[in-house]
């Protein structure tokens, strides 16, 4: 397995599409200061999933997009494609050539693809991890990084060895699964607390519901009670009216 080609477009100093054809063995890129040699290495790290702007010698990730010059306007996106020769099957995918593409837009959006099929960054990282090119990117030793490797603590050296051996990927998956289990346990504890609180409130709520039911029944019977009270009063009013009409003394003209 080896990197067969690298195509850079709109990435840092590469405004136009530039393709590097590589062969098996050692490849050297020679040029004067400021010609963009380090940008080629940054492009390799970036397309393989690098997320740290400082690792790419920038202040923010949008800095990888061509910023323009006095004679050329800035571009709206950066795109890097890396083609890997997979004839030996080092990558767990049924292709003899694997092309990984990463695109970033100035608005902040990103796109990833494997052989032209859209995918997630995690898919690219896991694919490369199986070949010993993991997310820690220690396979790329930039300026000043060799001293960091030499001065690494035993824990850091262990991480380098585990990643090269393909163990770190499974460790990351284990850590992710443990985090999910911890979150689920916290959610279950919360559900138990809510269930206990609801059960504690069931008694008072039941009594309130019973009182409300009785009130509704009483209100439903209220019109019948009113009719019982009003009817005798209506009879008395009718009797008084009849007596007033029959008594001559009650006439105002008598």
GROMACS .gro file of C-alpha atoms in nm:
model
  254
    1UNK     CA    1   0.000   0.000   0.000
    2UNK     CA    2   0.127   0.346  -0.088
    3UNK     CA    3  -0.003   0.690  -0.178
    4UNK     CA    4  -0.042   0.689  -0.555
    5UNK     CA    5  -0.147   1.048  -0.614
    6UNK     CA    6  -0.246   1.363  -0.433
    7UNK     CA    7  -0.464   1.631  -0.592
    8UNK     CA    8  -0.485   1.970  -0.424
    9UNK     CA    9  -0.721   2.249  -0.526
   10UNK     CA   10  -0.787   2.570  -0.334
   11UNK     CA   11  -0.584   2.442  -0.039
   12UNK     CA   12  -0.353   2.706   0.107
   13UNK     CA   13  -0.115   2.824  -0.169
   14UNK     CA   14  -0.254   2.584  -0.433
   15UNK     CA   15  -0.520   2.796  -0.603
   16UNK     CA   16  -0.531   2.583  -0.918
   17UNK     CA   17  -0.572   2.207  -0.920
   18UNK     CA   18  -0.231   2.045  -0.876
   19UNK     CA   19  -0.173   1.669  -0.890
   20UNK     CA   20   0.132   1.492  -0.750
   21UNK     CA   21   0.203   1.150  -0.905
   22UNK     CA   22   0.387   0.931  -0.656
   23UNK     CA   23   0.564   0.598  -0.692
   24UNK     CA   24   0.647   0.325  -0.442
   25UNK     CA   25   0.947   0.402  -0.227
   26UNK     CA   26   1.077   0.734  -0.099
   27UNK     CA   27   0.947   1.052  -0.258
   28UNK     CA   28   1.118   1.386  -0.204
   29UNK     CA   29   0.966   1.726  -0.277
   30UNK     CA   30   1.234   1.987  -0.331
   31UNK     CA   31   1.187   2.361  -0.363
   32UNK     CA   32   1.291   2.700  -0.227
   33UNK     CA   33   1.153   2.854   0.088
   34UNK     CA   34   0.791   2.960   0.050
   35UNK     CA   35   0.723   2.732  -0.247
   36UNK     CA   36   0.461   2.531  -0.057
   37UNK     CA   37   0.650   2.213   0.038
   38UNK     CA   38   0.501   2.212   0.387
   39UNK     CA   39   0.156   2.271   0.239
   40UNK     CA   40   0.180   1.935   0.063
   41UNK     CA   41   0.238   1.763   0.397
   42UNK     CA   42  -0.048   1.964   0.549
   43UNK     CA   43  -0.273   1.851   0.265
   44UNK     CA   44  -0.191   1.486   0.340
   45UNK     CA   45  -0.269   1.533   0.710
   46UNK     CA   46  -0.586   1.728   0.632
   47UNK     CA   47  -0.736   1.477   0.389
   48UNK     CA   48  -0.673   1.198   0.640
   49UNK     CA   49  -0.887   1.374   0.899
   50UNK     CA   50  -0.672   1.624   1.087
   51UNK     CA   51  -0.902   1.850   1.293
   52UNK     CA   52  -0.651   2.076   1.466
   53UNK     CA   53  -0.594   2.410   1.294
   54UNK     CA   54  -0.268   2.457   1.484
   55UNK     CA   55  -0.137   2.127   1.350
   56UNK     CA   56  -0.194   2.273   1.004
   57UNK     CA   57  -0.012   2.593   1.101
   58UNK     CA   58  -0.328   2.803   1.101
   59UNK     CA   59  -0.540   3.000   1.341
   60UNK     CA   60  -0.871   2.845   1.237
   61UNK     CA   61  -0.970   2.567   1.001
   62UNK     CA   62  -1.098   2.810   0.736
   63UNK     CA   63  -0.737   2.928   0.692
   64UNK     CA   64  -0.666   2.623   0.474
   65UNK     CA   65  -0.878   2.779   0.194
   66UNK     CA   66  -0.685   2.985  -0.059
   67UNK     CA   67  -0.705   3.342   0.069
   68UNK     CA   68  -0.626   3.516  -0.261
   69UNK     CA   69  -0.342   3.730  -0.386
   70UNK     CA   70  -0.305   4.065  -0.555
   71UNK     CA   71  -0.369   3.901  -0.889
   72UNK     CA   72  -0.620   3.632  -0.794
   73UNK     CA   73  -0.943   3.641  -0.593
   74UNK     CA   74  -0.988   3.416  -0.289
   75UNK     CA   75  -1.167   3.086  -0.339
   76UNK     CA   76  -1.477   2.962  -0.164
   77UNK     CA   77  -1.360   2.610  -0.089
   78UNK     CA   78  -1.059   2.383  -0.050
   79UNK     CA   79  -1.047   2.027  -0.180
   80UNK     CA   80  -0.786   1.754  -0.143
   81UNK     CA   81  -0.807   1.405  -0.293
   82UNK     CA   82  -0.566   1.126  -0.204
   83UNK     CA   83  -0.552   0.802  -0.403
   84UNK     CA   84  -0.404   0.498  -0.230
   85UNK     CA   85  -0.287   0.186  -0.410
   86UNK     CA   86  -0.459  -0.098  -0.224
   87UNK     CA   87  -0.345  -0.389  -0.439
   88UNK     CA   88  -0.215  -0.573  -0.133
   89UNK     CA   89  -0.551  -0.531   0.044
   90UNK     CA   90  -0.407  -0.346   0.344
   91UNK     CA   91  -0.723  -0.139   0.363
   92UNK     CA   92  -1.038  -0.340   0.448
   93UNK     CA   93  -1.227  -0.239   0.134
   94UNK     CA   94  -1.291  -0.424  -0.193
   95UNK     CA   95  -1.102  -0.183  -0.419
   96UNK     CA   96  -0.749  -0.192  -0.553
   97UNK     CA   97  -0.749   0.188  -0.552
   98UNK     CA   98  -0.907   0.397  -0.278
   99UNK     CA   99  -0.962   0.771  -0.326
  100UNK     CA  100  -1.034   0.975  -0.017
  101UNK     CA  101  -1.165   1.326  -0.072
  102UNK     CA  102  -1.222   1.606   0.174
  103UNK     CA  103  -1.386   1.938   0.086
  104UNK     CA  104  -1.430   2.241   0.306
  105UNK     CA  105  -1.637   2.549   0.228
  106UNK     CA  106  -1.566   2.897   0.351
  107UNK     CA  107  -1.901   2.898   0.532
  108UNK     CA  108  -1.771   2.620   0.756
  109UNK     CA  109  -1.934   2.313   0.598
  110UNK     CA  110  -1.732   2.002   0.516
  111UNK     CA  111  -1.782   1.701   0.292
  112UNK     CA  112  -1.606   1.364   0.291
  113UNK     CA  113  -1.608   1.089   0.032
  114UNK     CA  114  -1.453   0.749  -0.030
  115UNK     CA  115  -1.432   0.655  -0.398
  116UNK     CA  116  -1.689   0.922  -0.477
  117UNK     CA  117  -1.942   0.804  -0.217
  118UNK     CA  118  -2.028   1.052   0.057
  119UNK     CA  119  -1.928   0.936   0.403
  120UNK     CA  120  -1.847   1.056   0.753
  121UNK     CA  121  -1.512   1.165   0.888
  122UNK     CA  122  -1.534   0.871   1.128
  123UNK     CA  123  -1.558   0.631   0.833
  124UNK     CA  124  -1.232   0.766   0.689
  125UNK     CA  125  -1.055   0.754   1.024
  126UNK     CA  126  -1.160   0.394   1.089
  127UNK     CA  127  -1.063   0.286   0.738
  128UNK     CA  128  -0.714   0.434   0.777
  129UNK     CA  129  -0.674   0.303   1.132
  130UNK     CA  130  -0.682  -0.054   1.002
  131UNK     CA  131  -0.370   0.028   0.799
  132UNK     CA  132  -0.189   0.194   1.091
  133UNK     CA  133  -0.268   0.550   0.979
  134UNK     CA  134  -0.485   0.660   1.268
  135UNK     CA  135  -0.646   0.978   1.384
  136UNK     CA  136  -0.345   1.079   1.599
  137UNK     CA  137  -0.152   1.133   1.272
  138UNK     CA  138   0.184   1.044   1.427
  139UNK     CA  139   0.280   0.890   1.093
  140UNK     CA  140   0.346   1.245   0.974
  141UNK     CA  141   0.641   1.397   1.156
  142UNK     CA  142   0.658   1.768   1.086
  143UNK     CA  143   0.903   2.034   1.187
  144UNK     CA  144   0.970   2.017   1.560
  145UNK     CA  145   0.762   1.701   1.608
  146UNK     CA  146   1.055   1.459   1.612
  147UNK     CA  147   1.169   1.603   1.943
  148UNK     CA  148   0.815   1.554   2.077
  149UNK     CA  149   0.826   1.185   1.986
  150UNK     CA  150   1.168   1.141   2.146
  151UNK     CA  151   1.058   1.315   2.466
  152UNK     CA  152   0.724   1.134   2.484
  153UNK     CA  153   0.615   0.985   2.815
  154UNK     CA  154   0.571   0.607   2.846
  155UNK     CA  155   0.193   0.654   2.813
  156UNK     CA  156   0.237   0.856   2.492
  157UNK     CA  157   0.480   0.599   2.349
  158UNK     CA  158   0.229   0.330   2.433
  159UNK     CA  159  -0.032   0.524   2.234
  160UNK     CA  160   0.200   0.544   1.933
  161UNK     CA  161   0.269   0.171   1.942
  162UNK     CA  162  -0.097   0.080   1.993
  163UNK     CA  163  -0.202   0.294   1.700
  164UNK     CA  164   0.063   0.146   1.473
  165UNK     CA  165  -0.051  -0.203   1.577
  166UNK     CA  166  -0.418  -0.117   1.522
  167UNK     CA  167  -0.507  -0.151   1.891
  168UNK     CA  168  -0.583   0.214   1.957
  169UNK     CA  169  -0.889   0.202   1.731
  170UNK     CA  170  -1.047  -0.067   1.948
  171UNK     CA  171  -0.949   0.122   2.263
  172UNK     CA  172  -1.128   0.431   2.128
  173UNK     CA  173  -1.435   0.222   2.051
  174UNK     CA  174  -1.428   0.079   2.402
  175UNK     CA  175  -1.404   0.427   2.553
  176UNK     CA  176  -1.694   0.543   2.336
  177UNK     CA  177  -1.905   0.245   2.443
  178UNK     CA  178  -1.823   0.309   2.810
  179UNK     CA  179  -1.928   0.673   2.774
  180UNK     CA  180  -2.258   0.560   2.626
  181UNK     CA  181  -2.309   0.317   2.913
  182UNK     CA  182  -2.239   0.591   3.167
  183UNK     CA  183  -2.488   0.819   2.996
  184UNK     CA  184  -2.748   0.543   2.989
  185UNK     CA  185  -2.690   0.470   3.358
  186UNK     CA  186  -2.739   0.838   3.441
  187UNK     CA  187  -3.061   0.839   3.237
  188UNK     CA  188  -3.187   0.528   3.419
  189UNK     CA  189  -3.115   0.692   3.755
  190UNK     CA  190  -3.309   0.997   3.645
  191UNK     CA  191  -3.602   0.780   3.532
  192UNK     CA  192  -3.603   0.601   3.868
  193UNK     CA  193  -3.612   0.937   4.050
  194UNK     CA  194  -3.901   1.058   3.834
  195UNK     CA  195  -4.089   0.731   3.886
  196UNK     CA  196  -4.047   0.758   4.263
  197UNK     CA  197  -4.167   1.119   4.260
  198UNK     CA  198  -4.472   1.032   4.048
  199UNK     CA  199  -4.562   0.742   4.278
  200UNK     CA  200  -4.539   0.973   4.578
  201UNK     CA  201  -4.785   1.211   4.414
  202UNK     CA  202  -5.034   0.941   4.313
  203UNK     CA  203  -5.211   0.941   4.654
  204UNK     CA  204  -5.286   1.316   4.669
  205UNK     CA  205  -5.370   1.322   4.298
  206UNK     CA  206  -5.612   1.031   4.345
  207UNK     CA  207  -5.790   1.213   4.629
  208UNK     CA  208  -5.811   1.530   4.421
  209UNK     CA  209  -5.950   1.332   4.129
  210UNK     CA  210  -6.215   1.175   4.353
  211UNK     CA  211  -6.312   1.517   4.490
  212UNK     CA  212  -6.334   1.654   4.137
  213UNK     CA  213  -6.554   1.362   4.034
  214UNK     CA  214  -6.791   1.419   4.324
  215UNK     CA  215  -6.802   1.791   4.243
  216UNK     CA  216  -6.889   1.713   3.882
  217UNK     CA  217  -7.171   1.483   3.995
  218UNK     CA  218  -7.301   1.749   4.234
  219UNK     CA  219  -7.291   2.016   3.965
  220UNK     CA  220  -7.478   1.782   3.732
  221UNK     CA  221  -7.758   1.745   3.986
  222UNK     CA  222  -7.779   2.118   4.060
  223UNK     CA  223  -8.042   2.206   3.792
  224UNK     CA  224  -8.280   1.943   3.936
  225UNK     CA  225  -8.239   2.085   4.288
  226UNK     CA  226  -8.310   2.434   4.159
  227UNK     CA  227  -8.633   2.318   3.996
  228UNK     CA  228  -8.744   2.161   4.322
  229UNK     CA  229  -8.683   2.488   4.509
  230UNK     CA  230  -8.839   2.714   4.247
  231UNK     CA  231  -9.165   2.528   4.186
  232UNK     CA  232  -9.322   2.584   4.535
  233UNK     CA  233  -9.224   2.949   4.516
  234UNK     CA  234  -9.386   2.977   4.178
  235UNK     CA  235  -9.712   2.831   4.315
  236UNK     CA  236  -9.717   3.087   4.596
  237UNK     CA  237  -9.658   3.373   4.352
  238UNK     CA  238  -9.941   3.249   4.131
  239UNK     CA  239 -10.182   3.223   4.429
  240UNK     CA  240 -10.102   3.578   4.542
  241UNK     CA  241 -10.161   3.713   4.195
  242UNK     CA  242 -10.499   3.538   4.174
  243UNK     CA  243 -10.613   3.669   4.515
  244UNK     CA  244 -10.519   4.023   4.419
  245UNK     CA  245 -10.726   4.002   4.106
  246UNK     CA  246 -11.040   3.871   4.290
  247UNK     CA  247 -11.037   4.112   4.592
  248UNK     CA  248 -11.227   4.433   4.509
  249UNK     CA  249 -11.048   4.614   4.786
  250UNK     CA  250 -10.722   4.559   4.607
  251UNK     CA  251 -10.841   4.762   4.306
  252UNK     CA  252 -10.686   5.111   4.289
  253UNK     CA  253 -11.009   5.256   4.150
  254UNK     CA  254 -11.241   5.134   4.427
   0.00000   0.00000   0.00000
